[in-house]
Backbone as JSON Lines, residues from 0, in Angstrom:
{"i":0,"aa":"M","n":[-9.2,12.83,2.57],"ca":[-8.01,12.02,2.36],"c":[-7.36,12.44,1.04]}
{"i":1,"aa":"F","n":[-6.09,12.68,1.1],"ca":[-5.4,13.18,-0.07],"c":[-4.75,12.08,-0.91]}
{"i":2,"aa":"L","n":[-4.17,11.07,-0.25],"ca":[-3.4,10.05,-0.95],"c":[-3.71,8.67,-0.39]}
{"i":3,"aa":"T","n":[-3.82,7.7,-1.28],"ca":[-3.94,6.3,-0.89],"c":[-2.69,5.57,-1.38]}
{"i":4,"aa":"V","n":[-2.06,4.82,-0.48],"ca":[-0.94,3.96,-0.83],"c":[-1.47,2.53,-0.78]}
{"i":5,"aa":"G","n":[-1.49,1.87,-1.92],"ca":[-1.99,0.5,-2.01],"c":[-0.84,-0.49,-2.02]}
{"i":6,"aa":"I","n":[-0.94,-1.49,-1.16],"ca":[0.08,-2.53,-1.09],"c":[-0.59,-3.87,-1.39]}
{"i":7,"aa":"A","n":[-0.23,-4.48,-2.5],"ca":[-0.74,-5.8,-2.86],"c":[0.2,-6.86,-2.29]}
{"i":8,"aa":"V","n":[-0.4,-7.85,-1.62],"ca":[0.39,-8.87,-0.93],"c":[-0.08,-10.26,-1.36]}
{"i":9,"aa":"Y","n":[0.9,-11.11,-1.67],"ca":[0.62,-12.53,-1.86],"c":[1.87,-13.31,-1.49]}
{"i":10,"aa":"N","n":[1.81,-13.97,-0.36],"ca":[2.9,-14.84,0.11],"c":[4.27,-14.15,0.13]}
{"i":11,"aa":"I","n":[4.29,-12.89,0.55],"ca":[5.55,-12.17,0.69],"c":[6.25,-12.68,1.95]}
{"i":12,"aa":"K","n":[7.56,-12.88,1.86],"ca":[8.31,-13.33,3.03],"c":[8.22,-12.28,4.13]}
{"i":13,"aa":"E","n":[8.16,-12.74,5.38],"ca":[7.94,-11.87,6.52],"c":[8.9,-10.7,6.57]}
{"i":14,"aa":"K","n":[10.18,-10.94,6.38],"ca":[11.19,-9.88,6.46],"c":[10.87,-8.75,5.47]}
{"i":15,"aa":"F","n":[10.57,-9.1,4.24],"ca":[10.3,-8.1,3.21],"c":[8.97,-7.39,3.44]}
{"i":16,"aa":"L","n":[7.96,-8.14,3.87],"ca":[6.65,-7.54,4.12],"c":[6.73,-6.52,5.25]}
{"i":17,"aa":"R","n":[7.4,-6.88,6.33],"ca":[7.56,-5.94,7.45],"c":[8.34,-4.7,7.02]}
{"i":18,"aa":"E","n":[9.42,-4.89,6.26],"ca":[10.19,-3.74,5.77],"c":[9.33,-2.84,4.9]}
{"i":19,"aa":"C","n":[8.51,-3.43,4.05],"ca":[7.62,-2.64,3.18],"c":[6.65,-1.81,4.0]}
{"i":20,"aa":"I","n":[5.91,-2.46,4.88],"ca":[4.89,-1.74,5.65],"c":[5.54,-0.68,6.54]}
{"i":21,"aa":"E","n":[6.65,-1.02,7.18],"ca":[7.32,-0.05,8.05],"c":[7.86,1.14,7.26]}
{"i":22,"aa":"S","n":[8.33,0.89,6.03],"ca":[8.84,2.01,5.23],"c":[7.7,2.94,4.82]}
{"i":23,"aa":"V","n":[6.54,2.4,4.52],"ca":[5.41,3.25,4.15],"c":[4.88,4.0,5.37]}
{"i":24,"aa":"T","n":[4.77,3.32,6.5],"ca":[4.24,3.98,7.7],"c":[5.21,5.01,8.27]}
{"i":25,"aa":"A","n":[6.47,4.98,7.86],"ca":[7.44,5.99,8.31],"c":[7.19,7.35,7.65]}
{"i":26,"aa":"N","n":[6.35,7.38,6.63],"ca":[5.99,8.63,5.96],"c":[4.99,9.4,6.81]}
{"i":27,"aa":"S","n":[4.91,10.69,6.54],"ca":[3.93,11.51,7.25],"c":[3.07,12.25,6.24]}
{"i":28,"aa":"G","n":[1.97,12.78,6.72],"ca":[1.06,13.52,5.85],"c":[-0.32,12.89,5.85]}
{"i":29,"aa":"D","n":[-1.19,13.42,5.0],"ca":[-2.58,13.01,4.93],"c":[-2.71,11.86,3.93]}
{"i":30,"aa":"F","n":[-2.54,10.63,4.42],"ca":[-2.65,9.48,3.53],"c":[-3.17,8.26,4.29]}
{"i":31,"aa":"E","n":[-3.74,7.35,3.51],"ca":[-4.17,6.06,4.03],"c":[-3.37,4.97,3.35]}
{"i":32,"aa":"I","n":[-3.34,3.81,3.97],"ca":[-2.67,2.64,3.4],"c":[-3.71,1.53,3.31]}
{"i":33,"aa":"I","n":[-3.84,0.96,2.14],"ca":[-4.7,-0.21,1.97],"c":[-3.8,-1.39,1.64]}
{"i":34,"aa":"I","n":[-3.82,-2.38,2.52],"ca":[-3.08,-3.62,2.27],"c":[-4.1,-4.64,1.81]}
{"i":35,"aa":"A","n":[-3.93,-5.15,0.61],"ca":[-4.85,-6.15,0.06],"c":[-4.08,-7.47,-0.09]}
{"i":36,"aa":"D","n":[-4.48,-8.45,0.69],"ca":[-3.83,-9.77,0.71],"c":[-4.62,-10.71,-0.19]}
{"i":37,"aa":"D","n":[-3.95,-11.25,-1.17],"ca":[-4.6,-12.12,-2.16],"c":[-4.6,-13.57,-1.7]}
{"i":38,"aa":"C","n":[-5.06,-13.79,-0.46],"ca":[-5.25,-15.13,0.09],"c":[-3.9,-15.83,0.34]}
{"i":39,"aa":"S","n":[-2.96,-15.12,0.94],"ca":[-1.66,-15.71,1.28],"c":[-1.86,-16.9,2.22]}
{"i":40,"aa":"D","n":[-0.96,-17.86,2.08],"ca":[-1.04,-19.03,2.96],"c":[0.28,-19.25,3.72]}
{"i":41,"aa":"N","n":[1.06,-18.18,3.86],"ca":[2.36,-18.3,4.53],"c":[2.45,-17.49,5.82]}
{"i":42,"aa":"G","n":[1.33,-17.01,6.33],"ca":[1.33,-16.21,7.54],"c":[1.35,-14.71,7.3]}
{"i":43,"aa":"A","n":[1.41,-14.29,6.05],"ca":[1.4,-12.85,5.73],"c":[0.14,-12.18,6.25]}
{"i":44,"aa":"D","n":[-0.97,-12.92,6.28],"ca":[-2.23,-12.34,6.75],"c":[-2.13,-11.88,8.2]}
{"i":45,"aa":"G","n":[-1.47,-12.64,9.03],"ca":[-1.29,-12.25,10.43],"c":[-0.45,-10.99,10.58]}
{"i":46,"aa":"I","n":[0.58,-10.89,9.76],"ca":[1.45,-9.7,9.79],"c":[0.66,-8.47,9.36]}
{"i":47,"aa":"C","n":[-0.09,-8.59,8.27],"ca":[-0.89,-7.46,7.78],"c":[-1.92,-7.03,8.82]}
{"i":48,"aa":"A","n":[-2.61,-7.98,9.42],"ca":[-3.61,-7.67,10.43],"c":[-2.98,-7.01,11.65]}
{"i":49,"aa":"E","n":[-1.79,-7.45,12.02],"ca":[-1.06,-6.86,13.14],"c":[-0.8,-5.38,12.9]}
{"i":50,"aa":"Y","n":[-0.28,-5.05,11.73],"ca":[0.01,-3.65,11.42],"c":[-1.27,-2.82,11.34]}
{"i":51,"aa":"A","n":[-2.34,-3.39,10.82],"ca":[-3.61,-2.66,10.74],"c":[-4.15,-2.35,12.14]}
{"i":52,"aa":"R","n":[-3.95,-3.25,13.08],"ca":[-4.39,-3.0,14.46],"c":[-3.57,-1.88,15.1]}
{"i":53,"aa":"R","n":[-2.29,-1.78,14.74],"ca":[-1.38,-0.82,15.37],"c":[-1.42,0.57,14.76]}
{"i":54,"aa":"D","n":[-1.85,0.68,13.52],"ca":[-1.79,1.97,12.82],"c":[-3.14,2.27,12.18]}
{"i":55,"aa":"G","n":[-3.79,3.32,12.64],"ca":[-5.12,3.68,12.17],"c":[-5.18,4.1,10.7]}
{"i":56,"aa":"R","n":[-4.03,4.37,10.09],"ca":[-4.02,4.73,8.67],"c":[-4.17,3.51,7.77]}
{"i":57,"aa":"I","n":[-4.02,2.31,8.33],"ca":[-4.01,1.08,7.53],"c":[-5.38,0.42,7.55]}
{"i":58,"aa":"R","n":[-5.86,0.1,6.34],"ca":[-7.03,-0.77,6.19],"c":[-6.53,-2.06,5.56]}
{"i":59,"aa":"Y","n":[-6.94,-3.17,6.14],"ca":[-6.49,-4.49,5.66],"c":[-7.66,-5.23,5.04]}
{"i":60,"aa":"I","n":[-7.45,-5.71,3.82],"ca":[-8.46,-6.49,3.09],"c":[-7.84,-7.84,2.76]}
{"i":61,"aa":"R","n":[-8.54,-8.91,3.04],"ca":[-8.05,-10.24,2.68],"c":[-9.09,-10.9,1.78]}
{"i":62,"aa":"N","n":[-8.63,-11.34,0.62],"ca":[-9.51,-12.02,-0.32],"c":[-9.86,-13.42,0.17]}
{"i":63,"aa":"E","n":[-11.05,-13.86,-0.17],"ca":[-11.49,-15.22,0.15],"c":[-10.78,-16.25,-0.72]}
{"i":64,"aa":"K","n":[-10.44,-15.84,-1.95],"ca":[-9.72,-16.73,-2.86],"c":[-8.72,-15.89,-3.65]}
{"i":65,"aa":"N","n":[-7.74,-16.54,-4.21],"ca":[-6.71,-15.86,-4.99],"c":[-7.31,-15.36,-6.3]}
{"i":66,"aa":"I","n":[-7.15,-14.04,-6.55],"ca":[-7.75,-13.45,-7.76],"c":[-6.71,-12.84,-8.71]}
{"i":67,"aa":"G","n":[-5.45,-12.78,-8.3],"ca":[-4.4,-12.24,-9.17],"c":[-4.13,-10.77,-8.93]}
{"i":68,"aa":"I","n":[-2.93,-10.34,-9.3],"ca":[-2.46,-8.98,-9.0],"c":[-3.32,-7.89,-9.63]}
{"i":69,"aa":"G","n":[-3.76,-8.09,-10.86],"ca":[-4.57,-7.07,-11.53],"c":[-5.88,-6.83,-10.8]}
{"i":70,"aa":"A","n":[-6.56,-7.91,-10.43],"ca":[-7.83,-7.79,-9.72],"c":[-7.62,-7.23,-8.31]}
{"i":71,"aa":"V","n":[-6.5,-7.57,-7.68],"ca":[-6.19,-7.03,-6.35],"c":[-6.01,-5.51,-6.45]}
{"i":72,"aa":"R","n":[-5.27,-5.06,-7.43],"ca":[-5.08,-3.62,-7.59],"c":[-6.4,-2.92,-7.91]}
{"i":73,"aa":"N","n":[-7.24,-3.55,-8.71],"ca":[-8.56,-2.97,-8.98],"c":[-9.38,-2.87,-7.69]}
{"i":74,"aa":"K","n":[-9.25,-3.85,-6.82],"ca":[-9.95,-3.81,-5.54],"c":[-9.44,-2.64,-4.69]}
{"i":75,"aa":"I","n":[-8.13,-2.42,-4.71],"ca":[-7.56,-1.28,-3.98],"c":[-8.11,0.03,-4.56]}
{"i":76,"aa":"I","n":[-8.16,0.12,-5.87],"ca":[-8.71,1.32,-6.51],"c":[-10.15,1.55,-6.05]}
{"i":77,"aa":"D","n":[-10.95,0.49,-6.02],"ca":[-12.35,0.62,-5.59],"c":[-12.46,1.08,-4.14]}
{"i":78,"aa":"E","n":[-11.55,0.66,-3.28],"ca":[-11.6,0.97,-1.85],"c":[-10.93,2.31,-1.5]}
{"i":79,"aa":"A","n":[-10.1,2.83,-2.4],"ca":[-9.31,4.02,-2.12],"c":[-10.19,5.24,-1.85]}
{"i":80,"aa":"Q","n":[-9.81,6.0,-0.83],"ca":[-10.52,7.23,-0.49],"c":[-9.71,8.47,-0.85]}
{"i":81,"aa":"G","n":[-8.46,8.28,-1.25],"ca":[-7.61,9.4,-1.6],"c":[-7.92,9.98,-2.97]}
{"i":82,"aa":"E","n":[-7.56,11.24,-3.13],"ca":[-7.67,11.87,-4.45],"c":[-6.63,11.28,-5.4]}
{"i":83,"aa":"W","n":[-5.5,10.9,-4.83],"ca":[-4.39,10.31,-5.58],"c":[-4.13,8.91,-5.05]}
{"i":84,"aa":"L","n":[-3.56,8.07,-5.91],"ca":[-3.3,6.68,-5.56],"c":[-1.93,6.28,-6.07]}
{"i":85,"aa":"T","n":[-1.17,5.59,-5.22],"ca":[0.09,5.01,-5.65],"c":[0.14,3.57,-5.16]}
{"i":86,"aa":"F","n":[0.85,2.73,-5.89],"ca":[1.01,1.33,-5.52],"c":[2.44,1.05,-5.12]}
{"i":87,"aa":"V","n":[2.58,0.2,-4.11],"ca":[3.87,-0.3,-3.67],"c":[3.74,-1.82,-3.62]}
{"i":88,"aa":"D","n":[4.71,-2.53,-4.17],"ca":[4.67,-3.99,-4.08],"c":[5.04,-4.41,-2.67]}
{"i":89,"aa":"G","n":[4.47,-5.5,-2.21],"ca":[4.63,-5.96,-0.84],"c":[6.04,-6.34,-0.44]}
{"i":90,"aa":"D","n":[6.94,-6.44,-1.41],"ca":[8.33,-6.76,-1.07],"c":[9.26,-5.58,-1.36]}
{"i":91,"aa":"D","n":[8.7,-4.39,-1.53],"ca":[9.49,-3.18,-1.77],"c":[9.56,-2.33,-0.5]}
{"i":92,"aa":"A","n":[10.63,-1.6,-0.36],"ca":[10.75,-0.59,0.69],"c":[10.83,0.77,0.0]}
{"i":93,"aa":"V","n":[10.21,1.78,0.61],"ca":[10.19,3.11,0.01],"c":[10.86,4.11,0.95]}
{"i":94,"aa":"S","n":[11.2,5.25,0.41],"ca":[11.78,6.34,1.19],"c":[10.74,6.89,2.16]}
{"i":95,"aa":"D","n":[11.21,7.38,3.29],"ca":[10.29,8.02,4.23],"c":[9.86,9.4,3.74]}
{"i":96,"aa":"K","n":[10.33,9.78,2.57],"ca":[9.94,11.05,1.95],"c":[9.04,10.84,0.74]}
{"i":97,"aa":"L","n":[8.66,9.59,0.47],"ca":[7.83,9.29,-0.71],"c":[6.56,10.13,-0.73]}
{"i":98,"aa":"C","n":[5.8,10.1,0.34],"ca":[4.51,10.83,0.36],"c":[4.72,12.33,0.24]}
{"i":99,"aa":"A","n":[5.74,12.85,0.92],"ca":[6.01,14.3,0.83],"c":[6.32,14.69,-0.61]}
{"i":100,"aa":"E","n":[7.09,13.89,-1.3],"ca":[7.43,14.17,-2.71],"c":[6.18,14.05,-3.59]}
{"i":101,"aa":"L","n":[5.36,13.06,-3.32],"ca":[4.12,12.92,-4.09],"c":[3.19,14.1,-3.85]}
{"i":102,"aa":"F","n":[3.1,14.56,-2.6],"ca":[2.26,15.72,-2.31],"c":[2.7,16.93,-3.12]}
{"i":103,"aa":"K","n":[4.01,17.13,-3.25],"ca":[4.51,18.26,-4.05],"c":[4.08,18.12,-5.52]}
{"i":104,"aa":"L","n":[4.22,16.92,-6.06],"ca":[3.87,16.7,-7.46],"c":[2.37,16.8,-7.7]}
{"i":105,"aa":"C","n":[1.59,16.39,-6.73],"ca":[0.13,16.41,-6.89],"c":[-0.42,17.82,-6.95]}
{"i":106,"aa":"D","n":[0.33,18.78,-6.46],"ca":[-0.11,20.18,-6.56],"c":[0.01,20.7,-7.98]}
{"i":107,"aa":"S","n":[0.73,19.98,-8.83],"ca":[0.87,20.36,-10.23],"c":[-0.35,19.91,-11.01]}
{"i":108,"aa":"D","n":[-0.42,20.28,-12.26],"ca":[-1.58,19.94,-13.08],"c":[-1.35,18.63,-13.83]}
{"i":109,"aa":"F","n":[-1.1,17.55,-13.08],"ca":[-0.88,16.23,-13.67],"c":[-2.1,15.35,-13.42]}
{"i":110,"aa":"D","n":[-2.34,14.46,-14.37],"ca":[-3.35,13.43,-14.17],"c":[-2.7,12.13,-13.71]}
{"i":111,"aa":"V","n":[-1.47,11.89,-14.2],"ca":[-0.74,10.66,-13.88],"c":[0.71,11.02,-13.6]}
{"i":112,"aa":"I","n":[1.29,10.4,-12.59],"ca":[2.72,10.55,-12.28],"c":[3.3,9.14,-12.31]}
{"i":113,"aa":"R","n":[4.33,8.94,-13.09],"ca":[4.92,7.61,-13.25],"c":[6.36,7.63,-12.81]}
{"i":114,"aa":"F","n":[6.73,6.67,-11.96],"ca":[8.12,6.52,-11.5],"c":[8.75,5.34,-12.23]}
{"i":115,"aa":"E","n":[10.03,5.5,-12.57],"ca":[10.75,4.38,-13.2],"c":[11.98,4.06,-12.41]}
């Protein structure tokens, strides 16, 4: 596995969560998606589980209790199988070329790539 895309989720509205996951899954290449739900209580868990059932690249993790964004991202880091890792917030949409662009940059001699 070359790249892990981590999506942290906590009570994201359905419209935004679906747009986020669909934008990431529209990418191609050797990558996995880890969706980590921080104990949402608005139905986001069902949406995340639905996408994980439909797409083999997605692993879905749901916390037993709310632990906060920092701990959720650390959990994604612990679970990641990719050589490289990027985070997407659960209410963001990304380009369908995100992974392809990251793959190009990862061939360089960088330890960290930061987007602003």
